[in-house]
Amino acid sequence: MARSKSWHTRQFKDRPFVPRVKKLQPCSELLEKKEEEVEVTEPITKLAMKDTELMKGAKELYELDLDRPTLQPLPTHLRS
């Protein structure tokens, strides 16, 4: 006896929800991703900015011409 299409849709709607089981990564892959501690034998040189360079940059930022327009017109051309 063939099942009707309406039976299939009723069976699908009445079926209880069963969540899928998530696949976990194998432990071997997790162990490979661990980073080993690296000992630094050479001294690290610090990158320092001179005070004069820092003050010049601060002056450029804080002493701007406030009367100057902030928006500039776009470089467009007329269509001919």
XYZ file of N, CA and C in Angstrom:
240
model
N 0.846 -1.160 0.000
C 0.000 0.000 0.000
C 0.901 1.236 0.000
N 0.678 2.129 -0.910
C 1.496 3.332 -1.039
C 1.039 4.384 -0.033
N 2.030 5.059 0.549
C 1.716 6.121 1.502
C 1.420 7.406 0.744
N 0.475 8.150 1.243
C 0.143 9.412 0.581
C 1.129 10.497 1.025
N 1.185 11.535 0.227
C 2.113 12.623 0.505
C 1.742 13.331 1.807
N 0.475 13.432 2.098
C 0.039 14.126 3.307
C 0.479 13.368 4.568
N 0.546 12.046 4.500
C 1.010 11.276 5.653
C 2.461 11.607 5.955
N 3.262 11.741 4.897
C 4.685 12.026 5.076
C 4.884 13.385 5.750
N 4.140 14.385 5.324
C 4.291 15.709 5.923
C 3.805 15.713 7.366
N 2.756 14.981 7.676
C 2.286 14.904 9.058
C 3.320 14.201 9.934
N 3.915 13.135 9.403
C 4.913 12.393 10.170
C 6.136 13.266 10.421
N 6.522 14.076 9.460
C 7.687 14.937 9.604
C 7.429 16.022 10.650
N 6.229 16.583 10.655
C 5.912 17.650 11.601
C 5.753 17.118 13.022
N 5.297 15.900 13.187
C 5.059 15.345 14.514
C 6.295 14.681 15.106
N 7.359 14.556 14.329
C 8.559 13.870 14.800
C 9.249 14.713 15.875
N 9.704 14.110 16.969
C 10.375 14.883 18.024
C 11.738 15.400 17.551
N 12.142 16.532 18.097
C 13.418 17.135 17.726
C 14.561 16.393 18.397
N 15.536 15.969 17.596
C 16.724 15.306 18.116
C 17.935 16.072 17.581
N 18.697 16.768 18.445
C 19.848 17.529 17.954
C 20.967 16.608 17.490
N 21.738 17.093 16.514
C 22.854 16.300 16.007
C 24.027 16.373 16.975
N 24.801 15.315 16.998
C 25.989 15.271 17.838
C 27.129 15.924 17.062
N 27.807 16.907 17.692
C 28.903 17.594 17.020
C 30.137 16.712 17.012
N 30.853 16.755 15.879
C 32.088 15.990 15.778
C 33.214 16.797 16.415
N 33.922 16.199 17.342
C 35.013 16.866 18.031
C 36.332 16.579 17.331
N 37.288 17.505 17.491
C 38.609 17.296 16.908
C 39.345 16.230 17.708
N 40.134 15.415 17.034
C 40.932 14.434 17.769
C 41.964 15.127 18.655
N 42.310 14.504 19.758
C 43.264 15.091 20.703
C 44.636 15.282 20.076
N 45.004 14.434 19.122
C 46.323 14.557 18.503
C 46.466 15.888 17.775
N 45.398 16.360 17.124
C 45.457 17.648 16.437
C 45.571 18.791 17.436
N 44.920 18.684 18.568
C 45.000 19.734 19.573
C 46.397 19.810 20.173
N 47.033 18.655 20.371
C 48.378 18.649 20.929
C 49.387 19.234 19.950
N 49.177 19.030 18.647
C 50.095 19.573 17.651
C 50.014 21.092 17.599
N 48.841 21.649 17.897
C 48.659 23.090 17.813
C 49.300 23.832 18.984
N 49.604 23.131 20.058
C 50.204 23.791 21.210
C 51.580 24.321 20.825
N 51.840 25.556 21.230
C 53.132 26.153 20.931
C 54.088 25.867 22.082
N 55.296 25.510 21.709
C 56.304 25.269 22.722
C 56.935 26.598 23.112
N 57.383 26.693 24.364
C 58.023 27.919 24.818
C 59.392 28.042 24.168
N 59.670 29.229 23.663
C 60.937 29.480 22.989
C 61.777 30.376 23.887
N 63.005 29.950 24.146
C 63.893 30.747 24.977
C 64.595 31.777 24.107
N 64.614 33.008 24.578
C 65.262 34.081 23.838
C 66.690 34.195 24.340
N 67.642 33.961 23.447
C 69.046 34.047 23.836
C 69.630 35.413 23.512
N 69.129 36.066 22.447
C 69.642 37.374 22.067
C 68.827 38.459 22.770
N 69.480 39.524 23.214
C 68.720 40.612 23.843
C 67.860 41.333 22.806
N 66.683 41.694 23.225
C 65.749 42.364 22.325
C 66.042 43.858 22.354
N 66.204 44.446 21.181
C 66.454 45.885 21.119
C 65.122 46.615 21.183
N 65.065 47.603 22.040
C 63.838 48.371 22.195
C 63.783 49.444 21.120
N 62.624 49.593 20.526
C 62.422 50.635 19.542
C 61.914 51.866 20.277
N 62.737 52.897 20.313
C 62.367 54.107 21.043
C 62.212 55.267 20.075
N 61.264 56.124 20.384
C 61.064 57.328 19.589
C 61.659 58.493 20.381
N 62.433 59.301 19.728
C 63.043 60.430 20.421
C 61.959 61.416 20.840
N 62.214 62.110 21.940
C 61.240 63.073 22.455
C 60.963 64.183 21.453
N 61.995 64.618 20.727
C 61.785 65.706 19.770
C 60.853 65.265 18.650
N 61.007 64.028 18.174
C 60.126 63.512 17.121
C 58.698 63.379 17.641
N 58.575 62.952 18.870
C 57.257 62.793 19.473
C 56.563 64.141 19.623
N 57.310 65.140 20.056
C 56.726 66.469 20.244
C 56.362 67.102 18.908
N 57.139 66.839 17.861
C 56.803 67.362 16.532
C 55.490 66.751 16.046
N 55.325 65.461 16.266
C 54.077 64.801 15.876
C 52.889 65.330 16.655
N 53.085 65.583 17.946
C 52.005 66.121 18.772
C 51.649 67.536 18.333
N 52.660 68.321 17.967
C 52.405 69.693 17.516
C 51.573 69.687 16.239
N 51.894 68.773 15.320
C 51.127 68.680 14.072
C 49.667 68.322 14.349
N 49.444 67.489 15.335
C 48.075 67.071 15.644
C 47.272 68.151 16.353
N 47.879 68.801 17.332
C 47.114 69.696 18.195
C 47.121 71.154 17.760
N 48.060 71.565 16.925
C 48.108 72.953 16.487
C 47.685 73.074 15.031
N 46.589 72.470 14.681
C 46.078 72.551 13.323
C 45.364 73.876 13.112
N 45.296 74.307 11.858
C 44.559 75.517 11.513
C 43.072 75.173 11.538
N 42.379 75.658 12.558
C 40.975 75.305 12.724
C 40.066 76.071 11.780
N 40.563 77.164 11.179
C 39.752 77.932 10.241
C 39.761 77.307 8.846
N 40.681 76.396 8.620
C 40.789 75.740 7.317
C 39.592 74.813 7.104
N 39.010 74.796 5.909
C 37.880 73.877 5.684
C 38.348 72.421 5.759
N 37.536 71.597 6.387
C 37.925 70.198 6.569
C 37.587 69.343 5.359
N 36.548 69.728 4.630
C 36.156 68.951 3.459
C 36.735 69.582 2.209
N 37.182 68.745 1.314
C 37.728 69.228 0.050
C 36.826 68.736 -1.068
N 36.669 69.547 -2.123
C 35.833 69.086 -3.233
C 36.475 67.888 -3.935
N 35.631 67.026 -4.441
C 36.121 65.847 -5.148
C 36.696 66.252 -6.497
N 37.746 65.564 -6.929
C 38.336 65.896 -8.232
C 37.475 65.324 -9.369
N 36.404 66.024 -9.702
C 35.502 65.555 -10.758
C 35.716 66.371 -12.019
N 35.177 65.891 -13.091
C 35.274 66.621 -14.359
C 33.883 66.708 -14.973
N 33.702 67.698 -15.822
C 32.410 67.885 -16.476
C 32.264 66.910 -17.630
N 31.070 66.384 -17.783
C 30.809 65.489 -18.913
C 30.508 66.325 -20.142
N 31.039 65.910 -21.259
C 30.747 66.664 -22.485
C 30.042 65.805 -23.497
